[in-house]
Tab-separated table of C-alpha atoms and ligand atoms in Angstrom:
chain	number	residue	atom	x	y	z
A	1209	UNK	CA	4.221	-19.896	13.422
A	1210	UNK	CA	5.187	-17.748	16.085
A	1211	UNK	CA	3.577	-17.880	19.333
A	1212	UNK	CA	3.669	-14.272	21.633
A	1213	UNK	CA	2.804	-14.831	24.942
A	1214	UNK	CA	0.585	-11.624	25.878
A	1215	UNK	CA	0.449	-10.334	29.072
A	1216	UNK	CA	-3.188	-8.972	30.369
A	1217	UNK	CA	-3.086	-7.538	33.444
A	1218	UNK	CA	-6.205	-6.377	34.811
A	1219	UNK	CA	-6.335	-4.487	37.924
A	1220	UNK	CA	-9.481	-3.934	40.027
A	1221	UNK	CA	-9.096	-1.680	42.845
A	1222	UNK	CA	-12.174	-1.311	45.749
A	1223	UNK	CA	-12.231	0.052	48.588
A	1224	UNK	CA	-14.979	0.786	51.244
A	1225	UNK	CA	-15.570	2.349	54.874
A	1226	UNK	CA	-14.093	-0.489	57.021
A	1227	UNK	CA	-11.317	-2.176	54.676
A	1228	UNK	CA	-9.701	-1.522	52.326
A	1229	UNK	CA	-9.411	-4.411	50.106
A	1230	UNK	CA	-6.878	-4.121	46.567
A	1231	UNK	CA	-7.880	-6.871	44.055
A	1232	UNK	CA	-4.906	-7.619	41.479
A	1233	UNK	CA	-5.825	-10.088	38.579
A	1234	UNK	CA	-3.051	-11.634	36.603
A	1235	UNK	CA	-4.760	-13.178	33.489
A	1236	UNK	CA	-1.910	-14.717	31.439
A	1237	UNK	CA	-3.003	-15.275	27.737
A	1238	UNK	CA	-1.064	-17.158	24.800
A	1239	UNK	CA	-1.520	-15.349	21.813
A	1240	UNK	CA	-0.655	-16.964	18.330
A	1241	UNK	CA	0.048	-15.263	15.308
A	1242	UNK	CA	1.517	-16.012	12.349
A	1243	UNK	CA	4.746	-15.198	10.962
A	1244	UNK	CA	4.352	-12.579	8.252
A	1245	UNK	CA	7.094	-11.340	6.438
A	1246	UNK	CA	7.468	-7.565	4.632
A	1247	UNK	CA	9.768	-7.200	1.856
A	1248	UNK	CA	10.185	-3.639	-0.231
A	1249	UNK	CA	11.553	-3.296	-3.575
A	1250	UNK	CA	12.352	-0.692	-5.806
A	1251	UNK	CA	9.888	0.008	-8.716
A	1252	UNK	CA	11.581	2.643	-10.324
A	1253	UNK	CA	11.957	6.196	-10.010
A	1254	UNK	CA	9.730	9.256	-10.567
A	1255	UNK	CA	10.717	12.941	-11.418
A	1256	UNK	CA	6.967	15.222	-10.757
A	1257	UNK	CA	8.502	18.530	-13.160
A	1258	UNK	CA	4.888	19.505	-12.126
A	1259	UNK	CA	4.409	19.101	-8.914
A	1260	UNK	CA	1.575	22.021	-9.014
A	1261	UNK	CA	-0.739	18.458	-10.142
A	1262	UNK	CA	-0.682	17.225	-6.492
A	1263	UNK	CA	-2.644	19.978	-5.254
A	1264	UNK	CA	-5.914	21.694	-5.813
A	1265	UNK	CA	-4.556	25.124	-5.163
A	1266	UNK	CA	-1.565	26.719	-6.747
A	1267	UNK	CA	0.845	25.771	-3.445
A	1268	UNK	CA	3.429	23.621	-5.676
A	1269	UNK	CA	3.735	26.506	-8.282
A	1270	UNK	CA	6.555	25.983	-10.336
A	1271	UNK	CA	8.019	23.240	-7.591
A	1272	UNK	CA	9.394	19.790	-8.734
A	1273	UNK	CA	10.180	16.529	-6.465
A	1274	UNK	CA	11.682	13.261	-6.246
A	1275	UNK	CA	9.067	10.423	-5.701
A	1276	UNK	CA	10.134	6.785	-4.571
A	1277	UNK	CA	7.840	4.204	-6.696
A	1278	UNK	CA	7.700	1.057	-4.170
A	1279	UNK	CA	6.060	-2.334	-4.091
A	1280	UNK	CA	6.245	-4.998	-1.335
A	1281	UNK	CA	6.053	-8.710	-1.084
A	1282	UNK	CA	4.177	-9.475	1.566
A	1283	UNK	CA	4.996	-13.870	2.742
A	1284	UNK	CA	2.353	-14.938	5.089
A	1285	UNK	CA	2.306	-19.087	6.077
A	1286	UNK	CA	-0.975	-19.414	3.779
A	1287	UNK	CA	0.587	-17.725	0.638
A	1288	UNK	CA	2.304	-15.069	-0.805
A	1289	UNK	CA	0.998	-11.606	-1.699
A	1290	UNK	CA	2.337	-8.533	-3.999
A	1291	UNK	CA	1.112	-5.148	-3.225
A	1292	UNK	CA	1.769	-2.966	-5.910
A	1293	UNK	CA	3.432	-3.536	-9.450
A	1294	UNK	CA	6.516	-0.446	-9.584
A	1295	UNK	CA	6.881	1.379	-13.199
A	1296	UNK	CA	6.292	-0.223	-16.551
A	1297	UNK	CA	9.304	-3.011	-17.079
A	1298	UNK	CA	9.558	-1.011	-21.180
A	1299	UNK	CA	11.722	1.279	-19.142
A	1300	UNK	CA	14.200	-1.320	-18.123
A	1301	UNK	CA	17.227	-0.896	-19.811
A	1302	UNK	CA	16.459	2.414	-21.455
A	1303	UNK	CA	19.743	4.644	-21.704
A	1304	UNK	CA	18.035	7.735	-20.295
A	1305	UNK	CA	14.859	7.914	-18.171
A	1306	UNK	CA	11.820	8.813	-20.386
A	1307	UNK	CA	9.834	11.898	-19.811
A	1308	UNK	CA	5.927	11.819	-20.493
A	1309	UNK	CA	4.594	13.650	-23.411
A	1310	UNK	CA	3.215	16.580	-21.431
A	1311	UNK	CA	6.717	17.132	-19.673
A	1312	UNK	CA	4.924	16.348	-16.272
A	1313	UNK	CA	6.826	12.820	-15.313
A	1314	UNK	CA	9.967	11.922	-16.173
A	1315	UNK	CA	10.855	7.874	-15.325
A	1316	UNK	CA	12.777	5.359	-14.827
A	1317	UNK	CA	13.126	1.612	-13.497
A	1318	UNK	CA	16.534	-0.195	-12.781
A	1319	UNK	CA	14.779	-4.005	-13.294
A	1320	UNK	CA	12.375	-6.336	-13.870
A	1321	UNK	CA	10.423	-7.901	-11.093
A	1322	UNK	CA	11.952	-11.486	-11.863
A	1323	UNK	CA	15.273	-10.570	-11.425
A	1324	UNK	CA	13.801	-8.240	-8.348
A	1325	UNK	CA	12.438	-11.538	-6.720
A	1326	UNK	CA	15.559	-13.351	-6.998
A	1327	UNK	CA	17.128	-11.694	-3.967
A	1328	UNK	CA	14.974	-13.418	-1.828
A	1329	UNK	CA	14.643	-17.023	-3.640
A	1330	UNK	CA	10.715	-16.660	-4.955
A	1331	UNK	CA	9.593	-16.860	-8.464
A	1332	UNK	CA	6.303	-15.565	-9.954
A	1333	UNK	CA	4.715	-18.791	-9.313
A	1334	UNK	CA	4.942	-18.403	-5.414
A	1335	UNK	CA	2.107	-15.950	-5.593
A	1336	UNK	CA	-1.418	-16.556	-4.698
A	1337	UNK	CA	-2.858	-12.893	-4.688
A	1338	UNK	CA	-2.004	-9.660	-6.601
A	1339	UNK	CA	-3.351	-6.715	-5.386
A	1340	UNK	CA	-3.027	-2.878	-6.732
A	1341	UNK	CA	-3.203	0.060	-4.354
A	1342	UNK	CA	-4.920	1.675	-7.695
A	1343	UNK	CA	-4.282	0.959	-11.464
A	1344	UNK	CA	-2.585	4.339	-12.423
A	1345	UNK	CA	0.968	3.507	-14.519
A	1346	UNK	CA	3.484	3.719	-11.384
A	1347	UNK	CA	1.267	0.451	-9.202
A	1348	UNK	CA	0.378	-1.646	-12.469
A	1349	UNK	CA	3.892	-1.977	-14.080
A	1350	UNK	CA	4.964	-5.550	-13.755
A	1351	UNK	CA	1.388	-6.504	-12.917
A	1352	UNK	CA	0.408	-9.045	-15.786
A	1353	UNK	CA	3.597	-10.869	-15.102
A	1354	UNK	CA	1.245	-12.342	-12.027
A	1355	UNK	CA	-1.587	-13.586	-14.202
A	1356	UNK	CA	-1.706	-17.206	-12.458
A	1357	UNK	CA	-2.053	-15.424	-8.771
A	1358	UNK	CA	-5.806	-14.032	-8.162
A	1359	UNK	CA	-5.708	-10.394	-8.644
A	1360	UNK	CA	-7.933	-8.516	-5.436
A	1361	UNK	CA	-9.383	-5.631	-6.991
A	1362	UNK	CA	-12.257	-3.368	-5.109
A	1363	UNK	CA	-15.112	-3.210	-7.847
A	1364	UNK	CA	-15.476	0.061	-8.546
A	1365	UNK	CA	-11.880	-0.068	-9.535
A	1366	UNK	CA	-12.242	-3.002	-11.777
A	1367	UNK	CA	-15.483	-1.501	-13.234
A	1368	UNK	CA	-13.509	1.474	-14.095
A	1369	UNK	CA	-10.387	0.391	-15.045
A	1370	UNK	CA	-12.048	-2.008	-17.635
A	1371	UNK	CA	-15.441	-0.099	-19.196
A	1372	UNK	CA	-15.286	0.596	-22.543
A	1373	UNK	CA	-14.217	4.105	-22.197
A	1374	UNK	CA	-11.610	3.317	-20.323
A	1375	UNK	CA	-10.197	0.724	-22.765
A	1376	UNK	CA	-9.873	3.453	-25.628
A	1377	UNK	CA	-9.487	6.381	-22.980
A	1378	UNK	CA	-6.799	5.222	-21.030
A	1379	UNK	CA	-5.716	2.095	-22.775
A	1380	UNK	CA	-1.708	1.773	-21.278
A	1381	UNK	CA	-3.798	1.850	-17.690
A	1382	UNK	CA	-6.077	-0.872	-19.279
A	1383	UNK	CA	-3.610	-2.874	-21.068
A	1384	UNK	CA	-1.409	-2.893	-17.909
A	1385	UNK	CA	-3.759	-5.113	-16.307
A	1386	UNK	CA	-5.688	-6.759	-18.757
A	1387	UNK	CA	-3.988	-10.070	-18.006
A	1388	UNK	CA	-5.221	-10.713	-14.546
A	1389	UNK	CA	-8.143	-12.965	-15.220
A	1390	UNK	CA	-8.545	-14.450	-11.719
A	1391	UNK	CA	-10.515	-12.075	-10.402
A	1392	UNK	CA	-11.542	-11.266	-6.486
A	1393	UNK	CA	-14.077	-8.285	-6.868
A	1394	UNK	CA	-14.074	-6.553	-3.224
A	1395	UNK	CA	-16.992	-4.918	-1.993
A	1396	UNK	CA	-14.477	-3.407	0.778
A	1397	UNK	CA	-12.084	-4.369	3.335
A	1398	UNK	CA	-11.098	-7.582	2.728
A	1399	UNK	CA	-8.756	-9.265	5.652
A	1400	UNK	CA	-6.755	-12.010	3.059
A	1401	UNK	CA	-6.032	-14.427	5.409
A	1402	UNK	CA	-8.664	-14.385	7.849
A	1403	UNK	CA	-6.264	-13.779	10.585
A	1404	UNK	CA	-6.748	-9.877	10.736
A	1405	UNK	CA	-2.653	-9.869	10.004
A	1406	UNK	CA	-3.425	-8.840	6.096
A	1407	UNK	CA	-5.881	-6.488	5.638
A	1408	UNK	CA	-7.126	-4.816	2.573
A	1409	UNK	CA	-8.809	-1.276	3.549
A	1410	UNK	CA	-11.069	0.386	0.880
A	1411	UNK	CA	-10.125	4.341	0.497
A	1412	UNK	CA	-11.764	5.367	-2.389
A	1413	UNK	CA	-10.943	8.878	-4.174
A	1414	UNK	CA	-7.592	8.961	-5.925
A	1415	UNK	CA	-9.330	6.638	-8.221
A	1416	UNK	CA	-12.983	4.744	-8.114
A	1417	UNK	CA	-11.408	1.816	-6.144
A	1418	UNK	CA	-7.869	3.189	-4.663
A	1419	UNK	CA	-7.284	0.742	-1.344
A	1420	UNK	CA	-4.285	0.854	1.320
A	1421	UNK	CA	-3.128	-1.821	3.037
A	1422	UNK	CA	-2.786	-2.702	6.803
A	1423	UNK	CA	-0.064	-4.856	8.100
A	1424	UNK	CA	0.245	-7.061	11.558
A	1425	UNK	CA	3.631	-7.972	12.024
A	1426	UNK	CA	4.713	-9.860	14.718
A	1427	UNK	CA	7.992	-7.793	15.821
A	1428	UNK	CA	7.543	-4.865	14.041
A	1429	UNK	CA	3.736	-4.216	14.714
A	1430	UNK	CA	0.800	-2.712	12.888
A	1431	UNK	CA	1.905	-0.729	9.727
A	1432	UNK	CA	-0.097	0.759	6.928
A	1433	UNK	CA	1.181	1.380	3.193
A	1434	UNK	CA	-0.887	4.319	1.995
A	1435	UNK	CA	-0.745	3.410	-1.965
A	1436	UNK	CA	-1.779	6.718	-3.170
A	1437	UNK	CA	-3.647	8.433	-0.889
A	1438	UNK	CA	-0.824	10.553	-0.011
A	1439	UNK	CA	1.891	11.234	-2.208
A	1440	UNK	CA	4.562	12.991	0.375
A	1441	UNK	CA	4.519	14.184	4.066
A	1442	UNK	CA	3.390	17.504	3.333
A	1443	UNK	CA	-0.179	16.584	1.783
A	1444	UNK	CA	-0.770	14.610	4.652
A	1445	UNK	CA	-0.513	17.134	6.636
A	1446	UNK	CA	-2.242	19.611	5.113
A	1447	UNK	CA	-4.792	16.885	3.691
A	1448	UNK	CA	-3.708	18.380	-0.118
A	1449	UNK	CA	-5.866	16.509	-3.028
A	1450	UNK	CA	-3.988	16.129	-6.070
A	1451	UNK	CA	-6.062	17.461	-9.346
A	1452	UNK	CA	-5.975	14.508	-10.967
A	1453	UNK	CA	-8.042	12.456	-8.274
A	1454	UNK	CA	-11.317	11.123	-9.231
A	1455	UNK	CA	-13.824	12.331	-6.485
A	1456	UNK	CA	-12.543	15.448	-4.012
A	1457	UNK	CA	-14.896	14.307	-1.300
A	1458	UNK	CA	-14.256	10.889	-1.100
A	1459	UNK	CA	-10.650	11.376	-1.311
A	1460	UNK	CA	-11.237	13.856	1.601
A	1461	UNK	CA	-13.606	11.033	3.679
A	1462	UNK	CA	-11.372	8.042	3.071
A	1463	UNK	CA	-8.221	10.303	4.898
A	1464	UNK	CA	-9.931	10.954	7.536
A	1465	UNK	CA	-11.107	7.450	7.573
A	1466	UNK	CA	-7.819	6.586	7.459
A	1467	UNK	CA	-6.099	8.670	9.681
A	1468	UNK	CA	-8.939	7.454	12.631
A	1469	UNK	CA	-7.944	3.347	11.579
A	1470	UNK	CA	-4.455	4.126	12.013
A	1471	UNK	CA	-4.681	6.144	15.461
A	1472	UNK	CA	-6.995	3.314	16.174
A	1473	UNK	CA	-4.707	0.423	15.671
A	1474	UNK	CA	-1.973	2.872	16.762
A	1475	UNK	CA	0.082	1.774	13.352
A	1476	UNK	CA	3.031	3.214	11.575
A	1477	UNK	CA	2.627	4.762	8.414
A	1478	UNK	CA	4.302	4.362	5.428
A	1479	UNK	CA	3.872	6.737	2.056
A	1480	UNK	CA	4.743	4.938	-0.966
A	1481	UNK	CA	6.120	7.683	-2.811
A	1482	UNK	CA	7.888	9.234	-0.135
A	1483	UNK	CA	11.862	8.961	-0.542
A	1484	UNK	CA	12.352	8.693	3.217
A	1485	UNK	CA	9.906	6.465	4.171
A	1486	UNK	CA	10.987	4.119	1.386
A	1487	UNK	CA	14.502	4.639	2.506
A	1488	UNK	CA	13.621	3.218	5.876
A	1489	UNK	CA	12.354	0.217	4.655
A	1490	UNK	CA	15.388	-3.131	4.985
A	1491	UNK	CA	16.622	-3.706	1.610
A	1492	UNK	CA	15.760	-7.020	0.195
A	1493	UNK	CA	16.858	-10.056	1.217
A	1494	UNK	CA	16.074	-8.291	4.524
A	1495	UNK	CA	12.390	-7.713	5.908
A	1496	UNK	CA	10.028	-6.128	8.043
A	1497	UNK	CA	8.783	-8.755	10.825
B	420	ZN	ZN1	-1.905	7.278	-8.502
């Protein structure tokens, strides 16, 4: 545990006709928080061929782009959390990166989240929670691997992701996850620790359920990693919806939700799929604190 020592200085000025009279108030607070720990790994790599997909306009015509595919280990004192699950591990290994039937994505991952964990001395059994910014193929990779930890899934999403149409729909999506049996259903935000330092925020629209996460650190101070609500810089800026999202207006609500939370809790944001902003991150064994 870590204890800050905040300063609150409040300062009360009056003044009237005869005196002037200046009232300074020193209230000294200790503040404790707890040591929470950031790590970023590499989940593999993602060519877009099409990048025309992550708009609803024609902008991207004919464009292609680079996307980072992250996930983080998040350490807190009262357990260990993984945000995200990288590529599928099939691709480890593969002596060329594989490109999706309809020529949109082309792949590839380096290694397997066991070896991945190494670098920083945990094992799969360290984990109490799983959680998925979404379920699409580049978050759910490694994600059945963590079948012991309890996975925290908003509703919607798990009502999606595992209806009956789904399962013979979209059955790699299904099958990706279909291992997680401990099962948190959020209704939500859902602050993990109860200490405000790990917080699940719902942002529906990319998909039924799609959350971001909000981050507390002690040194570092508040961050949010934006799963998929934006893909790259640009789209945040310009508020793009890719065409593949579920719902337009929600999509459209939870970035403006978003963007008023993190103004709010003045936090730094962090785009998954963004090259650069993954780029910034420490590379494991070091962290964000
Ligand atoms: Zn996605």
């Amino acid at each position: 545990m870590k204890k800050i020592l905040g300063l609150l200085v409040v300062v009360a000025l009056f003044s009237c006709k005869e005196t002037k009279k200046e009232t300074v108030e020193t209230v000294v607070k200790e503040v404790t928080k707890p040591e929470v720990k950031l790590y970023t790994f590499d989940g593999g790599t993602i060519m877009v061929n099409n990048l025309e997909l992550f708009s609803q306009d024609t902008t991207y015509h004919g464009k292609t782009k680079e996307f980072a595919d992250a996930f983080y280990v998040i350490k807190h004192p009262d357990g260990n959390l993984i945000w995200d699950a990288g590529l599928p591990e099939g691709l480890v290994g593969m002596p060329e990166p594989f490109t999706s039937p309809d020529g949109n994505f082309t792949v590839s991952r380096k290694d397997s989240v066991v070896n991945q964990l190494k670098s920083i001395g945990m094992t799969i059994g360290d984990f109490k929670y799983i959680a998925l910014s979404h379920t699409h193929f580049d978050h759910s990779g490694h994600a059945n691997t963590f079948k012991e930890a309890t996975w925290l899934v908003q509703e919607a999403e798990y009502d999606f992701i595992t209806s009956e149409e789904a399962q013979k729909t979209h059955a790699d999506l299904y099958n990706a996850i279909k291992e997680l049996t401990n099962v948190k259903k959020l209704k939500g935000d859902f602050d993990v620790f109860g200490d405000s330092t790990v917080v699940i925020k719902s942002m529906p629209g990319h998909t039924p359920g799609h959350q971001v996460l909000y981050l507390d650190l002690a040194e570092h101070g508040p961050l949010l990693l934006t799963g998929d609500l934006y893909h790259t810089y640009e789209n945040r800026e310009h508020k793009r919806v890719p065409v593949f999202n579920t719902d337009v207006a929600q999509t459209l609500k939870s970035m403006e939700d978003f963007e008023a939370f993190a103004k709010e809790k003045n936090a730094k944001v962090y785009l998954q799929h963004q090259k650069e902003d993954f780029n910034k991150m420490p590379k494991t064994p070091e962290f964000l604190n």
